[in-house]
Amino acid sequence: MTEARTGAPPGSGRLALLIGGIVVAIALATVAATALGGPGRHVETGIVVSVDAVSLSDVRGFTIRTTDGRTVDFQIGHLENASSFPPGHLAEHKVTLVPVRVTYVDENGAHVAVLIEDAT
């Protein structure tokens, strides 16, 4: 009796499925981390209630009030989008009450903003 040979080693189909599953799991984890702000990152959304600034170009920190009534203080870190959302723009958000979405990391007990966006 002769067997038809496909050229693929036995069990290679299961290995391909396993590798494909691992790739899909990694892709889903990456998408989830990005949607949630990335590894070690957190996101808060609220209206700006105060801005600690010497001038529009020298903003040191700010505070937001979330929809559930919490106030959250932030220091300004190296902003990834400073050219599209300069820190001085926070003063306008304080006046207009347009909410902001803040992506931040915790460093030495402080929330350090790394990305600020309009939340609308």
Short mmCIF file of N, CA and C in Angstrom, two decimals:
data_model
loop_
_atom_site.label_atom_id
_atom_site.label_comp_id
_atom_site.label_asym_id
_atom_site.label_seq_id
_atom_site.Cartn_x
_atom_site.Cartn_y
_atom_site.Cartn_z
N MET A 1 0.82 -1.18 0.00
CA MET A 1 0.00 0.00 0.00
C MET A 1 0.87 1.24 0.00
N THR A 2 0.52 2.19 -0.78
CA THR A 2 1.28 3.43 -0.82
C THR A 2 0.44 4.55 -0.23
N GLU A 3 1.12 5.49 0.46
CA GLU A 3 0.43 6.63 1.05
C GLU A 3 0.72 7.87 0.23
N ALA A 4 -0.28 8.73 0.12
CA ALA A 4 -0.07 10.01 -0.55
C ALA A 4 0.68 10.93 0.41
N ARG A 5 1.71 11.55 -0.07
CA ARG A 5 2.52 12.43 0.77
C ARG A 5 2.27 13.87 0.36
N THR A 6 2.10 14.71 1.37
CA THR A 6 1.85 16.13 1.09
C THR A 6 3.13 16.94 1.17
N GLY A 7 4.16 16.39 1.73
CA GLY A 7 5.41 17.11 1.88
C GLY A 7 5.51 17.82 3.21
N ALA A 8 4.43 17.93 3.96
CA ALA A 8 4.44 18.60 5.26
C ALA A 8 4.71 17.55 6.33
N PRO A 9 5.54 17.87 7.31
CA PRO A 9 5.80 16.91 8.38
C PRO A 9 4.55 16.68 9.21
N PRO A 10 4.43 15.48 9.80
CA PRO A 10 3.25 15.20 10.63
C PRO A 10 3.14 16.19 11.78
N GLY A 11 1.93 16.65 12.07
CA GLY A 11 1.69 17.56 13.19
C GLY A 11 1.95 19.02 12.87
N SER A 12 2.38 19.33 11.66
CA SER A 12 2.70 20.72 11.33
C SER A 12 1.46 21.60 11.29
N GLY A 13 0.30 21.01 10.99
CA GLY A 13 -0.94 21.80 10.97
C GLY A 13 -1.30 22.30 12.36
N ARG A 14 -1.12 21.45 13.37
CA ARG A 14 -1.39 21.87 14.75
C ARG A 14 -0.41 22.94 15.21
N LEU A 15 0.85 22.80 14.81
CA LEU A 15 1.85 23.80 15.18
C LEU A 15 1.52 25.15 14.55
N ALA A 16 1.08 25.13 13.31
CA ALA A 16 0.70 26.38 12.63
C ALA A 16 -0.48 27.03 13.34
N LEU A 17 -1.46 26.23 13.76
CA LEU A 17 -2.61 26.77 14.50
C LEU A 17 -2.17 27.36 15.83
N LEU A 18 -1.27 26.69 16.53
CA LEU A 18 -0.77 27.19 17.81
C LEU A 18 -0.04 28.52 17.64
N ILE A 19 0.83 28.58 16.65
CA ILE A 19 1.57 29.83 16.39
C ILE A 19 0.60 30.93 15.99
N GLY A 20 -0.38 30.62 15.16
CA GLY A 20 -1.38 31.61 14.77
C GLY A 20 -2.16 32.12 15.96
N GLY A 21 -2.51 31.22 16.89
CA GLY A 21 -3.22 31.63 18.10
C GLY A 21 -2.38 32.55 18.97
N ILE A 22 -1.11 32.25 19.07
CA ILE A 22 -0.21 33.10 19.87
C ILE A 22 -0.10 34.48 19.24
N VAL A 23 0.03 34.53 17.92
CA VAL A 23 0.13 35.82 17.23
C VAL A 23 -1.14 36.64 17.45
N VAL A 24 -2.30 36.00 17.35
CA VAL A 24 -3.57 36.70 17.57
C VAL A 24 -3.66 37.21 19.01
N ALA A 25 -3.25 36.40 19.99
CA ALA A 25 -3.29 36.81 21.40
C ALA A 25 -2.39 38.02 21.64
N ILE A 26 -1.21 38.01 21.06
CA ILE A 26 -0.29 39.15 21.21
C ILE A 26 -0.89 40.40 20.56
N ALA A 27 -1.47 40.25 19.39
CA ALA A 27 -2.09 41.39 18.71
C ALA A 27 -3.23 41.97 19.55
N LEU A 28 -4.08 41.10 20.11
CA LEU A 28 -5.18 41.59 20.95
C LEU A 28 -4.67 42.28 22.20
N ALA A 29 -3.62 41.75 22.81
CA ALA A 29 -3.04 42.39 24.00
C ALA A 29 -2.48 43.77 23.65
N THR A 30 -1.86 43.89 22.49
CA THR A 30 -1.30 45.17 22.05
C THR A 30 -2.42 46.18 21.83
N VAL A 31 -3.49 45.76 21.17
CA VAL A 31 -4.62 46.66 20.93
C VAL A 31 -5.24 47.09 22.25
N ALA A 32 -5.42 46.16 23.18
CA ALA A 32 -5.99 46.51 24.49
C ALA A 32 -5.10 47.48 25.24
N ALA A 33 -3.80 47.26 25.22
CA ALA A 33 -2.87 48.16 25.93
C ALA A 33 -2.91 49.55 25.31
N THR A 34 -3.01 49.62 24.00
CA THR A 34 -3.08 50.92 23.33
C THR A 34 -4.38 51.62 23.67
N ALA A 35 -5.48 50.89 23.66
CA ALA A 35 -6.78 51.49 23.97
C ALA A 35 -6.83 51.99 25.40
N LEU A 36 -6.13 51.36 26.28
CA LEU A 36 -6.13 51.75 27.69
C LEU A 36 -4.99 52.69 28.03
N GLY A 37 -4.23 53.10 27.04
CA GLY A 37 -3.17 54.07 27.29
C GLY A 37 -1.78 53.50 27.23
N GLY A 38 -1.60 52.23 27.15
CA GLY A 38 -0.29 51.60 27.06
C GLY A 38 0.13 51.04 28.40
N PRO A 39 1.22 50.28 28.39
CA PRO A 39 1.68 49.64 29.62
C PRO A 39 2.08 50.68 30.67
N GLY A 40 1.60 50.52 31.89
CA GLY A 40 1.94 51.43 32.97
C GLY A 40 1.24 52.77 32.88
N ARG A 41 0.37 52.91 31.94
CA ARG A 41 -0.35 54.17 31.73
C ARG A 41 -1.77 54.07 32.24
N HIS A 42 -2.31 55.22 32.59
CA HIS A 42 -3.68 55.32 33.07
C HIS A 42 -4.34 56.48 32.33
N VAL A 43 -5.65 56.49 32.32
CA VAL A 43 -6.39 57.54 31.63
C VAL A 43 -7.49 58.07 32.55
N GLU A 44 -7.61 59.38 32.61
CA GLU A 44 -8.70 60.05 33.33
C GLU A 44 -9.28 61.10 32.39
N THR A 45 -10.58 61.33 32.52
CA THR A 45 -11.25 62.34 31.71
C THR A 45 -12.05 63.25 32.64
N GLY A 46 -12.00 64.55 32.37
CA GLY A 46 -12.77 65.49 33.18
C GLY A 46 -12.57 66.91 32.71
N ILE A 47 -13.19 67.83 33.46
CA ILE A 47 -13.05 69.25 33.13
C ILE A 47 -11.90 69.84 33.95
N VAL A 48 -11.21 70.78 33.36
CA VAL A 48 -10.07 71.42 34.02
C VAL A 48 -10.61 72.42 35.04
N VAL A 49 -10.21 72.26 36.30
CA VAL A 49 -10.68 73.17 37.34
C VAL A 49 -9.58 74.11 37.83
N SER A 50 -8.33 73.76 37.60
CA SER A 50 -7.24 74.69 37.93
C SER A 50 -6.02 74.37 37.09
N VAL A 51 -5.21 75.43 36.86
CA VAL A 51 -3.98 75.29 36.09
C VAL A 51 -2.88 76.00 36.87
N ASP A 52 -1.80 75.29 37.15
CA ASP A 52 -0.63 75.87 37.83
C ASP A 52 0.36 76.28 36.75
N ALA A 53 0.40 77.59 36.46
CA ALA A 53 1.23 78.07 35.36
C ALA A 53 1.84 79.41 35.70
N VAL A 54 3.08 79.60 35.27
CA VAL A 54 3.75 80.90 35.37
C VAL A 54 3.34 81.74 34.16
N SER A 55 3.18 81.07 33.01
CA SER A 55 2.76 81.71 31.77
C SER A 55 2.14 80.63 30.89
N LEU A 56 1.65 81.00 29.72
CA LEU A 56 1.07 80.02 28.81
C LEU A 56 2.10 78.98 28.36
N SER A 57 3.36 79.39 28.32
CA SER A 57 4.40 78.46 27.88
C SER A 57 5.08 77.73 29.04
N ASP A 58 4.72 78.07 30.28
CA ASP A 58 5.34 77.43 31.44
C ASP A 58 4.26 76.91 32.39
N VAL A 59 3.64 75.80 31.97
CA VAL A 59 2.58 75.17 32.77
C VAL A 59 3.23 74.04 33.57
N ARG A 60 3.02 74.04 34.86
CA ARG A 60 3.65 73.04 35.73
C ARG A 60 2.71 71.89 36.07
N GLY A 61 1.40 72.18 36.16
CA GLY A 61 0.45 71.15 36.51
C GLY A 61 -0.97 71.65 36.35
N PHE A 62 -1.93 70.77 36.60
CA PHE A 62 -3.34 71.12 36.49
C PHE A 62 -4.17 70.09 37.23
N THR A 63 -5.43 70.43 37.45
CA THR A 63 -6.37 69.56 38.14
C THR A 63 -7.63 69.42 37.31
N ILE A 64 -8.15 68.19 37.24
CA ILE A 64 -9.43 67.98 36.57
C ILE A 64 -10.45 67.43 37.57
N ARG A 65 -11.73 67.64 37.26
CA ARG A 65 -12.81 67.02 38.02
C ARG A 65 -13.47 66.02 37.09
N THR A 66 -13.51 64.76 37.51
CA THR A 66 -14.09 63.70 36.70
C THR A 66 -15.61 63.73 36.81
N THR A 67 -16.29 62.98 35.96
CA THR A 67 -17.76 62.97 35.97
C THR A 67 -18.32 62.40 37.26
N ASP A 68 -17.52 61.59 37.98
CA ASP A 68 -18.01 61.05 39.25
C ASP A 68 -17.63 61.93 40.44
N GLY A 69 -17.13 63.15 40.15
CA GLY A 69 -16.88 64.14 41.19
C GLY A 69 -15.50 64.13 41.83
N ARG A 70 -14.62 63.22 41.40
CA ARG A 70 -13.26 63.20 41.95
C ARG A 70 -12.43 64.32 41.34
N THR A 71 -11.49 64.86 42.12
CA THR A 71 -10.49 65.78 41.55
C THR A 71 -9.18 65.02 41.46
N VAL A 72 -8.51 65.19 40.33
CA VAL A 72 -7.26 64.49 40.08
C VAL A 72 -6.22 65.52 39.67
N ASP A 73 -5.09 65.53 40.39
CA ASP A 73 -3.99 66.47 40.12
C ASP A 73 -2.96 65.81 39.21
N PHE A 74 -2.41 66.62 38.30
CA PHE A 74 -1.39 66.14 37.37
C PHE A 74 -0.22 67.11 37.33
N GLN A 75 0.96 66.57 37.15
CA GLN A 75 2.13 67.36 36.79
C GLN A 75 2.29 67.21 35.28
N ILE A 76 2.91 68.18 34.67
CA ILE A 76 3.17 68.10 33.23
C ILE A 76 4.50 67.38 33.04
N GLY A 77 4.47 66.29 32.28
CA GLY A 77 5.69 65.58 31.92
C GLY A 77 6.07 65.93 30.50
N HIS A 78 6.83 65.08 29.88
CA HIS A 78 7.15 65.25 28.46
C HIS A 78 5.92 64.83 27.67
N LEU A 79 5.19 65.82 27.14
CA LEU A 79 3.95 65.54 26.43
C LEU A 79 4.24 65.03 25.02
N GLU A 80 3.66 63.89 24.69
CA GLU A 80 3.86 63.28 23.37
C GLU A 80 3.20 64.10 22.26
N ASN A 81 2.21 64.89 22.62
CA ASN A 81 1.48 65.67 21.61
C ASN A 81 1.51 67.17 21.93
N ALA A 82 2.61 67.65 22.46
CA ALA A 82 2.71 69.06 22.86
C ALA A 82 2.51 70.02 21.69
N SER A 83 2.82 69.58 20.47
CA SER A 83 2.63 70.49 19.33
C SER A 83 1.15 70.61 18.96
N SER A 84 0.37 69.56 19.14
CA SER A 84 -1.06 69.63 18.81
C SER A 84 -1.91 70.04 20.02
N PHE A 85 -1.40 69.85 21.24
CA PHE A 85 -2.10 70.27 22.45
C PHE A 85 -1.07 70.89 23.39
N PRO A 86 -0.70 72.15 23.15
CA PRO A 86 0.27 72.79 24.04
C PRO A 86 -0.32 72.94 25.44
N PRO A 87 0.48 72.80 26.49
CA PRO A 87 -0.04 72.89 27.85
C PRO A 87 -0.80 74.18 28.14
N GLY A 88 -0.43 75.27 27.49
CA GLY A 88 -1.14 76.54 27.68
C GLY A 88 -2.60 76.47 27.26
N HIS A 89 -2.94 75.50 26.42
CA HIS A 89 -4.32 75.32 25.95
C HIS A 89 -5.24 74.88 27.09
N LEU A 90 -4.66 74.39 28.19
CA LEU A 90 -5.47 73.99 29.35
C LEU A 90 -6.26 75.16 29.92
N ALA A 91 -5.70 76.37 29.84
CA ALA A 91 -6.40 77.56 30.36
C ALA A 91 -7.71 77.78 29.60
N GLU A 92 -7.70 77.54 28.30
CA GLU A 92 -8.92 77.68 27.50
C GLU A 92 -9.94 76.62 27.92
N HIS A 93 -9.47 75.41 28.18
CA HIS A 93 -10.39 74.35 28.62
C HIS A 93 -11.00 74.67 29.98
N LYS A 94 -10.23 75.34 30.82
CA LYS A 94 -10.75 75.73 32.13
C LYS A 94 -11.91 76.70 31.97
N VAL A 95 -11.81 77.61 31.03
CA VAL A 95 -12.85 78.62 30.82
C VAL A 95 -14.05 78.03 30.09
N THR A 96 -13.81 77.21 29.07
CA THR A 96 -14.90 76.69 28.25
C THR A 96 -15.57 75.45 28.83
N LEU A 97 -14.93 74.82 29.82
CA LEU A 97 -15.44 73.59 30.45
C LEU A 97 -15.52 72.41 29.48
N VAL A 98 -14.74 72.48 28.40
CA VAL A 98 -14.66 71.35 27.48
C VAL A 98 -13.73 70.31 28.13
N PRO A 99 -14.21 69.08 28.29
CA PRO A 99 -13.40 68.07 28.99
C PRO A 99 -12.13 67.70 28.25
N VAL A 100 -11.14 67.23 29.01
CA VAL A 100 -9.89 66.71 28.46
C VAL A 100 -9.73 65.25 28.89
N ARG A 101 -9.00 64.52 28.06
CA ARG A 101 -8.62 63.14 28.38
C ARG A 101 -7.12 63.17 28.63
N VAL A 102 -6.72 62.71 29.82
CA VAL A 102 -5.32 62.77 30.22
C VAL A 102 -4.78 61.34 30.35
N THR A 103 -3.75 61.06 29.60
CA THR A 103 -3.02 59.80 29.75
C THR A 103 -1.82 60.12 30.62
N TYR A 104 -1.60 59.32 31.67
CA TYR A 104 -0.54 59.65 32.62
C TYR A 104 0.13 58.40 33.15
N VAL A 105 1.30 58.62 33.72
CA VAL A 105 2.04 57.57 34.43
C VAL A 105 2.24 58.05 35.86
N ASP A 106 2.39 57.11 36.77
CA ASP A 106 2.69 57.46 38.16
C ASP A 106 4.20 57.42 38.37
N GLU A 107 4.74 58.55 38.84
CA GLU A 107 6.17 58.66 39.10
C GLU A 107 6.37 59.31 40.46
N ASN A 108 7.03 58.61 41.36
CA ASN A 108 7.33 59.15 42.70
C ASN A 108 6.08 59.69 43.40
N GLY A 109 4.99 58.98 43.29
CA GLY A 109 3.76 59.36 43.97
C GLY A 109 2.94 60.44 43.29
N ALA A 110 3.36 60.88 42.10
CA ALA A 110 2.63 61.93 41.39
C ALA A 110 2.10 61.38 40.06
N HIS A 111 0.95 61.91 39.63
CA HIS A 111 0.41 61.59 38.31
C HIS A 111 1.09 62.55 37.32
N VAL A 112 1.81 62.00 36.36
CA VAL A 112 2.54 62.82 35.39
C VAL A 112 1.89 62.64 34.03
N ALA A 113 1.31 63.73 33.52
CA ALA A 113 0.64 63.69 32.21
C ALA A 113 1.64 63.52 31.10
N VAL A 114 1.36 62.57 30.20
CA VAL A 114 2.21 62.35 29.03
C VAL A 114 1.46 62.59 27.73
N LEU A 115 0.13 62.73 27.82
CA LEU A 115 -0.69 62.97 26.63
C LEU A 115 -1.98 63.64 27.11
N ILE A 116 -2.33 64.77 26.50
CA ILE A 116 -3.56 65.48 26.84
C ILE A 116 -4.32 65.69 25.53
N GLU A 117 -5.61 65.38 25.55
CA GLU A 117 -6.42 65.51 24.34
C GLU A 117 -7.78 66.09 24.67
N ASP A 118 -8.43 66.70 23.67
CA ASP A 118 -9.82 67.09 23.84
C ASP A 118 -10.63 65.80 23.99
N ALA A 119 -11.54 65.78 24.93
CA ALA A 119 -12.33 64.56 25.17
C ALA A 119 -13.64 64.56 24.41
N THR A 120 -13.89 65.56 23.60
CA THR A 120 -15.15 65.63 22.86
C THR A 120 -15.07 64.93 21.54
#
